[in-house]
PDB file of C-alpha atoms and ligand atoms in Angstrom:
ATOM      1  CA  MET A  48       6.256 -92.546 -18.702  1.00 66.00           C
ATOM      2  CA  ALA A  49       8.550 -90.682 -21.118  1.00 75.00           C
ATOM      3  CA  ASP A  50      10.879 -88.170 -19.500  1.00 89.00           C
ATOM      4  CA  PRO A  51       9.329 -87.737 -16.059  1.00 96.00           C
ATOM      5  CA  ILE A  52      10.341 -84.494 -14.365  1.00 98.00           C
ATOM      6  CA  LEU A  53       8.871 -85.679 -11.046  1.00 98.00           C
ATOM      7  CA  GLU A  54       8.566 -89.179  -9.640  1.00 98.00           C
ATOM      8  CA  VAL A  55       6.812 -90.075  -6.393  1.00 98.00           C
ATOM      9  CA  LYS A  56       7.630 -93.629  -5.300  1.00 98.00           C
ATOM     10  CA  ASP A  57       5.574 -95.440  -2.681  1.00 98.00           C
ATOM     11  CA  VAL A  58       5.214 -92.297  -0.551  1.00 98.00           C
ATOM     12  CA  ALA A  59       3.482 -92.564   2.815  1.00 98.00           C
ATOM     13  CA  LYS A  60       2.897 -89.863   5.386  1.00 98.00           C
ATOM     14  CA  TYR A  61       1.354 -90.707   8.745  1.00 98.00           C
ATOM     15  CA  PHE A  62       0.233 -88.251  11.391  1.00 97.00           C
ATOM     16  CA  GLY A  63      -0.060 -90.463  14.441  1.00 94.00           C
ATOM     17  CA  GLY A  64      -2.770 -92.927  13.437  1.00 93.00           C
ATOM     18  CA  VAL A  65      -3.885 -90.889  10.399  1.00 97.00           C
ATOM     19  CA  LYS A  66      -2.517 -92.245   7.134  1.00 98.00           C
ATOM     20  CA  ALA A  67      -2.695 -89.038   5.100  1.00 98.00           C
ATOM     21  CA  LEU A  68      -0.717 -90.770   2.342  1.00 98.00           C
ATOM     22  CA  ASP A  69      -0.400 -94.524   2.184  1.00 98.00           C
ATOM     23  CA  GLY A  70       1.863 -95.722  -0.600  1.00 98.00           C
ATOM     24  CA  VAL A  71       1.406 -93.310  -3.500  1.00 98.00           C
ATOM     25  CA  THR A  72       3.352 -93.844  -6.716  1.00 98.00           C
ATOM     26  CA  LEU A  73       2.928 -91.443  -9.619  1.00 98.00           C
ATOM     27  CA  SER A  74       4.940 -89.389 -12.065  1.00 98.00           C
ATOM     28  CA  VAL A  75       4.612 -86.092 -13.884  1.00 98.00           C
ATOM     29  CA  PRO A  76       6.054 -85.809 -17.410  1.00 97.00           C
ATOM     30  CA  ARG A  77       8.168 -82.805 -18.351  1.00 97.00           C
ATOM     31  CA  GLY A  78       5.952 -80.233 -20.050  1.00 96.00           C
ATOM     32  CA  GLY A  79       2.791 -81.892 -18.753  1.00 97.00           C
ATOM     33  CA  MET A  80      -0.283 -80.264 -17.305  1.00 98.00           C
ATOM     34  CA  ILE A  81      -1.454 -82.858 -14.816  1.00 98.00           C
ATOM     35  CA  GLY A  82      -4.408 -82.791 -12.432  1.00 98.00           C
ATOM     36  CA  LEU A  83      -4.586 -84.142  -8.884  1.00 98.00           C
ATOM     37  CA  ILE A  84      -8.101 -84.616  -7.576  1.00 97.00           C
ATOM     38  CA  GLY A  85      -9.852 -86.429  -4.749  1.00 96.00           C
ATOM     39  CA  PRO A  86     -12.429 -85.802  -2.026  1.00 96.00           C
ATOM     40  CA  ASN A  87     -11.669 -83.585   0.978  1.00 95.00           C
ATOM     41  CA  GLY A  88      -8.978 -85.046   3.196  1.00 96.00           C
ATOM     42  CA  SER A  89      -7.764 -87.542   0.575  1.00 97.00           C
ATOM     43  CA  GLY A  90      -4.139 -86.398   0.943  1.00 98.00           C
ATOM     44  CA  LYS A  91      -3.646 -83.980  -1.973  1.00 98.00           C
ATOM     45  CA  THR A  92      -2.124 -81.083  -0.043  1.00 97.00           C
ATOM     46  CA  THR A  93      -0.079 -83.521   2.044  1.00 98.00           C
ATOM     47  CA  LEU A  94       1.445 -84.867  -1.182  1.00 98.00           C
ATOM     48  CA  PHE A  95       2.421 -81.329  -2.238  1.00 98.00           C
ATOM     49  CA  ASN A  96       3.891 -80.776   1.229  1.00 97.00           C
ATOM     50  CA  VAL A  97       5.999 -83.922   0.888  1.00 98.00           C
ATOM     51  CA  ILE A  98       7.164 -83.032  -2.650  1.00 98.00           C
ATOM     52  CA  THR A  99       8.180 -79.518  -1.590  1.00 97.00           C
ATOM     53  CA  GLY A 100      10.027 -80.533   1.566  1.00 96.00           C
ATOM     54  CA  PHE A 101       7.489 -79.194   4.069  1.00 96.00           C
ATOM     55  CA  TYR A 102       7.033 -82.756   5.319  1.00 97.00           C
ATOM     56  CA  VAL A 103       9.481 -85.633   5.446  1.00 97.00           C
ATOM     57  CA  PRO A 104       7.652 -88.733   4.203  1.00 98.00           C
ATOM     58  CA  THR A 105       7.169 -91.624   6.621  1.00 98.00           C
ATOM     59  CA  ARG A 106       8.175 -93.908   3.748  1.00 98.00           C
ATOM     60  CA  GLY A 107       9.028 -93.634   0.084  1.00 98.00           C
ATOM     61  CA  GLU A 108      11.022 -91.408  -2.231  1.00 98.00           C
ATOM     62  CA  VAL A 109      10.590 -88.269  -4.317  1.00 98.00           C
ATOM     63  CA  TRP A 110      12.748 -87.709  -7.393  1.00 98.00           C
ATOM     64  CA  PHE A 111      13.028 -84.491  -9.411  1.00 98.00           C
ATOM     65  CA  GLU A 112      14.958 -84.486 -12.701  1.00 97.00           C
ATOM     66  CA  GLY A 113      16.605 -87.761 -11.796  1.00 94.00           C
ATOM     67  CA  GLU A 114      17.732 -86.548  -8.369  1.00 97.00           C
ATOM     68  CA  ARG A 115      16.328 -87.685  -5.049  1.00 98.00           C
ATOM     69  CA  ILE A 116      14.821 -84.711  -3.180  1.00 98.00           C
ATOM     70  CA  ASP A 117      12.892 -86.120  -0.215  1.00 97.00           C
ATOM     71  CA  GLY A 118      14.676 -84.973   2.917  1.00 92.00           C
ATOM     72  CA  LEU A 119      15.634 -81.608   1.412  1.00 96.00           C
ATOM     73  CA  ASN A 120      14.125 -78.567   3.144  1.00 94.00           C
ATOM     74  CA  PRO A 121      11.584 -76.332   1.363  1.00 93.00           C
ATOM     75  CA  ASN A 122      14.152 -73.729   0.383  1.00 92.00           C
ATOM     76  CA  GLU A 123      16.448 -76.354  -1.129  1.00 94.00           C
ATOM     77  CA  VAL A 124      13.541 -77.820  -3.102  1.00 96.00           C
ATOM     78  CA  TYR A 125      12.588 -74.345  -4.319  1.00 93.00           C
ATOM     79  CA  LEU A 126      16.152 -73.718  -5.510  1.00 93.00           C
ATOM     80  CA  LYS A 127      16.033 -76.984  -7.487  1.00 95.00           C
ATOM     81  CA  GLY A 128      13.179 -75.482  -9.509  1.00 95.00           C
ATOM     82  CA  ILE A 129       9.916 -76.491  -7.864  1.00 96.00           C
ATOM     83  CA  VAL A 130       7.495 -73.840  -6.677  1.00 94.00           C
ATOM     84  CA  ARG A 131       4.130 -74.350  -5.015  1.00 93.00           C
ATOM     85  CA  THR A 132       1.198 -72.151  -4.203  1.00 91.00           C
ATOM     86  CA  PHE A 133      -0.808 -72.561  -1.050  1.00 89.00           C
ATOM     87  CA  GLN A 134      -4.437 -73.587  -0.675  1.00 87.00           C
ATOM     88  CA  ILE A 135      -4.710 -70.721   1.800  1.00 87.00           C
ATOM     89  CA  PRO A 136      -2.774 -67.835   0.271  1.00 85.00           C
ATOM     90  CA  ARG A 137       0.202 -66.533   2.214  1.00 83.00           C
ATOM     91  CA  LEU A 138       0.356 -62.834   1.477  1.00 86.00           C
ATOM     92  CA  PHE A 139       1.615 -59.699   3.168  1.00 87.00           C
ATOM     93  CA  PRO A 140      -1.611 -57.795   3.932  1.00 86.00           C
ATOM     94  CA  SER A 141       0.045 -54.445   4.628  1.00 86.00           C
ATOM     95  CA  LEU A 142       1.774 -54.343   1.233  1.00 90.00           C
ATOM     96  CA  THR A 143       0.264 -53.484  -2.142  1.00 94.00           C
ATOM     97  CA  VAL A 144      -0.710 -56.065  -4.718  1.00 95.00           C
ATOM     98  CA  LEU A 145       2.365 -55.276  -6.844  1.00 94.00           C
ATOM     99  CA  GLU A 146       4.677 -55.404  -3.830  1.00 93.00           C
ATOM    100  CA  ASN A 147       3.330 -58.822  -2.904  1.00 92.00           C
ATOM    101  CA  VAL A 148       4.029 -60.126  -6.387  1.00 92.00           C
ATOM    102  CA  LEU A 149       7.527 -58.625  -6.461  1.00 91.00           C
ATOM    103  CA  LEU A 150       8.490 -60.186  -3.156  1.00 85.00           C
ATOM    104  CA  THR A 151       8.564 -63.667  -4.645  1.00 69.00           C
ATOM    105  CA  PRO A 152      11.376 -64.074  -7.214  1.00 59.00           C
ATOM    106  CA  PRO A 153      14.583 -65.671  -5.946  1.00 57.00           C
ATOM    107  CA  ASN A 154      18.081 -64.333  -6.624  1.00 55.00           C
ATOM    108  CA  GLN A 155      17.133 -60.685  -6.705  1.00 57.00           C
ATOM    109  CA  ILE A 156      20.390 -58.846  -7.145  1.00 55.00           C
ATOM    110  CA  GLY A 157      19.314 -55.837  -5.075  1.00 57.00           C
ATOM    111  CA  GLU A 158      18.971 -58.098  -2.062  1.00 58.00           C
ATOM    112  CA  ARG A 159      22.667 -59.017  -2.063  1.00 60.00           C
ATOM    113  CA  PRO A 160      24.371 -56.741   0.460  1.00 61.00           C
ATOM    114  CA  LEU A 161      27.333 -55.943  -1.800  1.00 61.00           C
ATOM    115  CA  TYR A 162      25.161 -54.940  -4.714  1.00 60.00           C
ATOM    116  CA  ALA A 163      22.360 -53.174  -2.887  1.00 62.00           C
ATOM    117  CA  PRO A 164      24.055 -49.741  -2.993  1.00 62.00           C
ATOM    118  CA  ILE A 165      24.965 -50.054  -6.688  1.00 62.00           C
ATOM    119  CA  ARG A 166      21.839 -49.030  -8.476  1.00 64.00           C
ATOM    120  CA  SER A 167      22.859 -50.000 -12.031  1.00 67.00           C
ATOM    121  CA  LYS A 168      23.348 -53.613 -10.911  1.00 62.00           C
ATOM    122  CA  TRP A 169      19.746 -54.131  -9.919  1.00 64.00           C
ATOM    123  CA  GLU A 170      17.768 -51.450 -11.675  1.00 72.00           C
ATOM    124  CA  LYS A 171      17.356 -53.308 -14.970  1.00 77.00           C
ATOM    125  CA  GLN A 172      16.382 -56.559 -13.280  1.00 75.00           C
ATOM    126  CA  GLU A 173      13.864 -54.796 -11.050  1.00 80.00           C
ATOM    127  CA  ARG A 174      12.312 -53.072 -14.031  1.00 86.00           C
ATOM    128  CA  GLU A 175      11.969 -56.352 -15.916  1.00 87.00           C
ATOM    129  CA  LEU A 176      10.410 -58.070 -12.923  1.00 90.00           C
ATOM    130  CA  ALA A 177       7.973 -55.202 -12.423  1.00 92.00           C
ATOM    131  CA  ARG A 178       7.005 -55.407 -16.087  1.00 93.00           C
ATOM    132  CA  LYS A 179       6.424 -59.155 -15.813  1.00 93.00           C
ATOM    133  CA  ALA A 180       4.378 -58.627 -12.638  1.00 94.00           C
ATOM    134  CA  VAL A 181       2.155 -56.005 -14.256  1.00 95.00           C
ATOM    135  CA  ARG A 182       1.652 -58.216 -17.310  1.00 93.00           C
ATOM    136  CA  LEU A 183       0.563 -61.147 -15.138  1.00 93.00           C
ATOM    137  CA  LEU A 184      -1.687 -58.964 -12.969  1.00 95.00           C
ATOM    138  CA  LYS A 185      -3.453 -57.599 -16.047  1.00 93.00           C
ATOM    139  CA  ARG A 186      -3.752 -61.073 -17.564  1.00 89.00           C
ATOM    140  CA  PHE A 187      -5.447 -62.313 -14.393  1.00 88.00           C
ATOM    141  CA  GLY A 188      -7.915 -59.414 -14.228  1.00 89.00           C
ATOM    142  CA  LEU A 189      -6.089 -57.555 -11.451  1.00 93.00           C
ATOM    143  CA  GLY A 190      -4.976 -54.620 -13.606  1.00 94.00           C
ATOM    144  CA  ASP A 191      -7.082 -52.139 -11.647  1.00 95.00           C
ATOM    145  CA  TYR A 192      -5.644 -53.252  -8.312  1.00 96.00           C
ATOM    146  CA  ILE A 193      -1.910 -53.026  -8.946  1.00 96.00           C
ATOM    147  CA  HIS A 194      -1.375 -50.341  -6.313  1.00 95.00           C
ATOM    148  CA  ALA A 195      -4.255 -51.345  -4.053  1.00 95.00           C
ATOM    149  CA  SER A 196      -3.628 -52.822  -0.651  1.00 93.00           C
ATOM    150  CA  VAL A 197      -4.129 -56.582  -0.495  1.00 92.00           C
ATOM    151  CA  SER A 198      -6.688 -55.993   2.253  1.00 89.00           C
ATOM    152  CA  GLU A 199      -8.979 -54.417  -0.389  1.00 90.00           C
ATOM    153  CA  LEU A 200      -9.062 -57.556  -2.527  1.00 91.00           C
ATOM    154  CA  SER A 201     -11.868 -60.099  -2.727  1.00 90.00           C
ATOM    155  CA  ALA A 202     -11.158 -63.712  -1.770  1.00 87.00           C
ATOM    156  CA  ALA A 203     -11.134 -64.667  -5.476  1.00 87.00           C
ATOM    157  CA  HIS A 204      -8.584 -61.987  -6.317  1.00 91.00           C
ATOM    158  CA  ILE A 205      -6.412 -63.093  -3.408  1.00 91.00           C
ATOM    159  CA  LYS A 206      -6.472 -66.632  -4.780  1.00 88.00           C
ATOM    160  CA  LEU A 207      -5.424 -65.362  -8.210  1.00 90.00           C
ATOM    161  CA  LEU A 208      -2.674 -63.286  -6.640  1.00 92.00           C
ATOM    162  CA  GLU A 209      -1.270 -66.382  -4.962  1.00 89.00           C
ATOM    163  CA  THR A 210      -1.008 -68.091  -8.367  1.00 89.00           C
ATOM    164  CA  ILE A 211       0.603 -65.018  -9.943  1.00 92.00           C
ATOM    165  CA  ARG A 212       3.240 -65.009  -7.200  1.00 91.00           C
ATOM    166  CA  GLY A 213       4.103 -68.583  -8.080  1.00 90.00           C
ATOM    167  CA  LEU A 214       4.369 -67.742 -11.770  1.00 90.00           C
ATOM    168  CA  MET A 215       6.835 -64.923 -11.075  1.00 91.00           C
ATOM    169  CA  THR A 216       9.558 -67.423 -10.295  1.00 89.00           C
ATOM    170  CA  ASP A 217      11.770 -69.205 -12.800  1.00 85.00           C
ATOM    171  CA  ALA A 218      10.754 -72.647 -11.596  1.00 93.00           C
ATOM    172  CA  LYS A 219      10.392 -75.608 -13.962  1.00 95.00           C
ATOM    173  CA  LEU A 220       7.666 -77.402 -12.047  1.00 97.00           C
ATOM    174  CA  TYR A 221       4.678 -75.576 -10.604  1.00 95.00           C
ATOM    175  CA  LEU A 222       2.437 -77.168  -7.991  1.00 96.00           C
ATOM    176  CA  LEU A 223      -0.801 -75.215  -7.764  1.00 95.00           C
ATOM    177  CA  ASP A 224      -3.091 -76.019  -4.817  1.00 95.00           C
ATOM    178  CA  GLU A 225      -6.677 -75.222  -5.846  1.00 95.00           C
ATOM    179  CA  PRO A 226      -5.931 -72.146  -7.958  1.00 92.00           C
ATOM    180  CA  ALA A 227      -9.590 -71.770  -9.000  1.00 93.00           C
ATOM    181  CA  ALA A 228     -11.141 -72.055  -5.517  1.00 91.00           C
ATOM    182  CA  GLY A 229     -13.687 -69.264  -5.145  1.00 89.00           C
ATOM    183  CA  VAL A 230     -12.808 -67.772  -8.537  1.00 90.00           C
ATOM    184  CA  ALA A 231     -15.707 -67.058 -10.923  1.00 90.00           C
ATOM    185  CA  TYR A 232     -16.091 -69.612 -13.723  1.00 93.00           C
ATOM    186  CA  ASP A 233     -15.048 -67.337 -16.604  1.00 91.00           C
ATOM    187  CA  MET A 234     -11.984 -66.052 -14.784  1.00 88.00           C
ATOM    188  CA  ALA A 235     -11.040 -69.559 -13.703  1.00 92.00           C
ATOM    189  CA  LYS A 236     -11.183 -70.730 -17.326  1.00 92.00           C
ATOM    190  CA  GLU A 237      -9.156 -67.775 -18.465  1.00 88.00           C
ATOM    191  CA  MET A 238      -6.545 -68.521 -15.819  1.00 88.00           C
ATOM    192  CA  PHE A 239      -6.311 -72.177 -16.837  1.00 93.00           C
ATOM    193  CA  SER A 240      -5.999 -71.308 -20.515  1.00 90.00           C
ATOM    194  CA  PHE A 241      -3.233 -68.885 -19.650  1.00 88.00           C
ATOM    195  CA  VAL A 242      -1.452 -71.577 -17.625  1.00 92.00           C
ATOM    196  CA  ARG A 243      -1.759 -73.928 -20.572  1.00 92.00           C
ATOM    197  CA  ARG A 244      -0.244 -71.317 -22.834  1.00 89.00           C
ATOM    198  CA  LEU A 245       2.685 -70.970 -20.446  1.00 89.00           C
ATOM    199  CA  ARG A 246       3.074 -74.704 -20.629  1.00 92.00           C
ATOM    200  CA  ASP A 247       2.913 -74.724 -24.448  1.00 93.00           C
ATOM    201  CA  GLU A 248       5.122 -71.718 -25.094  1.00 89.00           C
ATOM    202  CA  GLU A 249       7.659 -71.954 -22.292  1.00 87.00           C
ATOM    203  CA  GLY A 250       7.793 -75.692 -21.702  1.00 90.00           C
ATOM    204  CA  LEU A 251       6.829 -75.366 -18.034  1.00 94.00           C
ATOM    205  CA  THR A 252       5.292 -78.263 -16.131  1.00 97.00           C
ATOM    206  CA  PHE A 253       2.164 -77.947 -13.991  1.00 97.00           C
ATOM    207  CA  PHE A 254       0.747 -80.301 -11.361  1.00 98.00           C
ATOM    208  CA  ILE A 255      -2.580 -78.923 -10.224  1.00 98.00           C
ATOM    209  CA  ILE A 256      -4.903 -79.789  -7.342  1.00 98.00           C
ATOM    210  CA  GLU A 257      -8.431 -78.626  -8.130  1.00 96.00           C
ATOM    211  CA  HIS A 258     -11.909 -79.297  -6.822  1.00 93.00           C
ATOM    212  CA  ARG A 259     -13.472 -77.421  -9.711  1.00 92.00           C
ATOM    213  CA  LEU A 260     -13.507 -80.413 -12.027  1.00 93.00           C
ATOM    214  CA  GLU A 261     -15.614 -78.670 -14.664  1.00 91.00           C
ATOM    215  CA  VAL A 262     -12.743 -76.218 -15.129  1.00 94.00           C
ATOM    216  CA  LEU A 263      -9.784 -78.538 -14.578  1.00 96.00           C
ATOM    217  CA  MET A 264     -10.834 -81.399 -16.851  1.00 95.00           C
ATOM    218  CA  GLU A 265     -10.952 -79.205 -19.929  1.00 95.00           C
ATOM    219  CA  PHE A 266      -7.302 -78.257 -19.612  1.00 97.00           C
ATOM    220  CA  VAL A 267      -5.235 -81.096 -18.186  1.00 97.00           C
ATOM    221  CA  ASP A 268      -3.683 -83.978 -20.160  1.00 97.00           C
ATOM    222  CA  TYR A 269      -3.893 -86.535 -17.396  1.00 98.00           C
ATOM    223  CA  VAL A 270      -5.408 -86.882 -13.942  1.00 98.00           C
ATOM    224  CA  TYR A 271      -4.492 -88.716 -10.736  1.00 98.00           C
ATOM    225  CA  VAL A 272      -7.223 -89.409  -8.187  1.00 97.00           C
ATOM    226  CA  LEU A 273      -6.432 -89.802  -4.491  1.00 98.00           C
ATOM    227  CA  HIS A 274      -8.781 -91.379  -1.969  1.00 97.00           C
ATOM    228  CA  ASN A 275      -7.926 -92.065   1.670  1.00 97.00           C
ATOM    229  CA  GLY A 276      -4.253 -91.487   0.978  1.00 98.00           C
ATOM    230  CA  LYS A 277      -4.078 -93.985  -1.894  1.00 98.00           C
ATOM    231  CA  LEU A 278      -4.189 -93.631  -5.642  1.00 98.00           C
ATOM    232  CA  LEU A 279      -7.725 -94.602  -6.611  1.00 97.00           C
ATOM    233  CA  ALA A 280      -7.502 -94.047 -10.369  1.00 97.00           C
ATOM    234  CA  GLU A 281      -5.546 -92.317 -13.094  1.00 98.00           C
ATOM    235  CA  GLY A 282      -6.046 -91.570 -16.754  1.00 97.00           C
ATOM    236  CA  LYS A 283      -7.171 -89.048 -19.304  1.00 97.00           C
ATOM    237  CA  PRO A 284      -9.841 -86.633 -18.020  1.00 96.00           C
ATOM    238  CA  ASP A 285     -12.720 -88.262 -19.932  1.00 95.00           C
ATOM    239  CA  GLU A 286     -11.735 -91.722 -18.637  1.00 96.00           C
ATOM    240  CA  VAL A 287     -11.463 -90.555 -15.046  1.00 96.00           C
ATOM    241  CA  VAL A 288     -14.822 -88.780 -14.921  1.00 93.00           C
ATOM    242  CA  GLN A 289     -16.520 -91.980 -16.072  1.00 93.00           C
ATOM    243  CA  ASN A 290     -14.632 -94.209 -13.637  1.00 95.00           C
ATOM    244  CA  LYS A 291     -17.136 -95.843 -11.251  1.00 95.00           C
ATOM    245  CA  ALA A 292     -14.774 -95.889  -8.271  1.00 95.00           C
ATOM    246  CA  VAL A 293     -14.086 -92.190  -8.739  1.00 94.00           C
ATOM    247  CA  ILE A 294     -17.768 -91.319  -8.962  1.00 93.00           C
ATOM    248  CA  GLU A 295     -18.483 -93.338  -5.818  1.00 93.00           C
ATOM    249  CA  ALA A 296     -15.613 -91.732  -3.901  1.00 91.00           C
ATOM    250  CA  TYR A 297     -16.941 -88.283  -4.741  1.00 87.00           C
ATOM    251  CA  LEU A 298     -20.563 -89.145  -3.956  1.00 77.00           C
ATOM    252  CA  GLY A 299     -19.482 -90.793  -0.721  1.00 75.00           C
ATOM    253  CA  GLY A 300     -17.815 -87.505   0.311  1.00 53.00           C
TER     254      GLY A 300
HETATM  255  N1  ATP B 434      -0.225 -81.565   9.872  1.00 95.77           N
HETATM  256  C1  ATP B 434      -1.162 -82.497  10.028  1.00 95.77           C
HETATM  257  N2  ATP B 434      -1.376 -83.096  11.214  1.00 95.77           N
HETATM  258  C2  ATP B 434      -2.311 -84.057  11.364  1.00 95.77           C
HETATM  259  N3  ATP B 434      -3.123 -84.472  10.369  1.00 95.77           N
HETATM  260  C3  ATP B 434      -2.983 -83.904   9.168  1.00 95.77           C
HETATM  261  C4  ATP B 434      -1.995 -82.889   8.921  1.00 95.77           C
HETATM  262  N4  ATP B 434      -2.085 -82.515   7.613  1.00 95.77           N
HETATM  263  C5  ATP B 434      -3.066 -83.252   7.092  1.00 95.77           C
HETATM  264  N5  ATP B 434      -3.605 -84.083   7.999  1.00 95.77           N
HETATM  265  C6  ATP B 434      -4.675 -85.057   7.764  1.00 95.77           C
HETATM  266  O1  ATP B 434      -4.328 -85.809   6.625  1.00 95.77           O
HETATM  267  C7  ATP B 434      -5.460 -86.051   5.795  1.00 95.77           C
HETATM  268  C8  ATP B 434      -5.217 -85.501   4.419  1.00 95.77           C
HETATM  269  O2  ATP B 434      -5.209 -84.078   4.472  1.00 95.77           O
HETATM  270  P1  ATP B 434      -4.894 -83.155   3.223  1.00 95.77           P
HETATM  271  O3  ATP B 434      -4.883 -81.756   3.694  1.00 95.77           O
HETATM  272  O4  ATP B 434      -3.688 -83.649   2.537  1.00 95.77           O
HETATM  273  O5  ATP B 434      -6.165 -83.426   2.306  1.00 95.77           O
HETATM  274  P2  ATP B 434      -6.631 -82.717   0.945  1.00 95.77           P
HETATM  275  O6  ATP B 434      -6.855 -83.801  -0.035  1.00 95.77           O
HETATM  276  O7  ATP B 434      -5.702 -81.617   0.581  1.00 95.77           O
HETATM  277  O8  ATP B 434      -8.047 -82.131   1.378  1.00 95.77           O
HETATM  278  P3  ATP B 434      -8.820 -80.788   0.899  1.00 95.77           P
HETATM  279  O9  ATP B 434      -9.457 -81.131  -0.399  1.00 95.77           O
HETATM  280  O10 ATP B 434      -9.837 -80.583   1.966  1.00 95.77           O
HETATM  281  O11 ATP B 434      -7.831 -79.687   0.818  1.00 95.77           O
HETATM  282  C9  ATP B 434      -6.642 -85.432   6.512  1.00 95.77           C
HETATM  283  O12 ATP B 434      -7.262 -86.436   7.284  1.00 95.77           O
HETATM  284  C10 ATP B 434      -5.997 -84.387   7.402  1.00 95.77           C
HETATM  285  O13 ATP B 434      -6.785 -84.146   8.553  1.00 95.77           O
HETATM  286 MG1   MG B 435      -5.905 -79.595   0.361  1.00 95.77          MG
END
């Protein structure tokens, strides 16, 4: 594959006798929008956890921009330029929607003890981040909830908020874990088209787990299919949806 930003080489992850991942090799090209699908329990989230340093693989290697990253901790992986969102959003329920979004970006100057008292050092950056946050919130249909408490949001809005928090960072590779789960069809499509625009205009790379195939397949360039911790198939969306093994895996649950 030309210019892979991410390479997963023969990765396995066992939990006792459970082989959550069992020898997965795949790569994600720079600037790609790549799907990762598979039935429940096939190992998708585990793969994201291995890539982002939440789990150390039992076997295998993960490479990002030509550098080996398995064994790094989640914060080190994040600082390399990989950000992930969680299948179950991790938010701060007592804060507002805007505050939750603003808590994400790394390297905020105002958080450095020496600079915190010097307003001019952080004011401009904070204003720019707030502007970016508001733009993303409006784009994702959350414009009316900017100052609402997260506890007032619907499950779908919370899911969207989790994705927005990921997009606030300056990462190069974004791993989104079921961004459209529970989100209404039209909004889900709008979100995916916005993600694709980010990819097109800013050269970002997206690797996306999604059960909502009817939404995902319209937007991604390429799809990997996991089943029982192994790669079952890969290809362009229209090839994968017609693949017999894939259809059987999904029907078999
Ligand atoms: N921390 C853990 N401890 C033990 N078993 C785990 C752990 N994490 C995942 N597993 C097991 O590994 C397998 C793969 O789980 P994983 O969450 O990666 O699947 P998934 O493809 O993301 O599924 P879903 O579509 O339901 O989110 C499952 O059998 C799961 O029970
Ligand atoms: Mg999962």
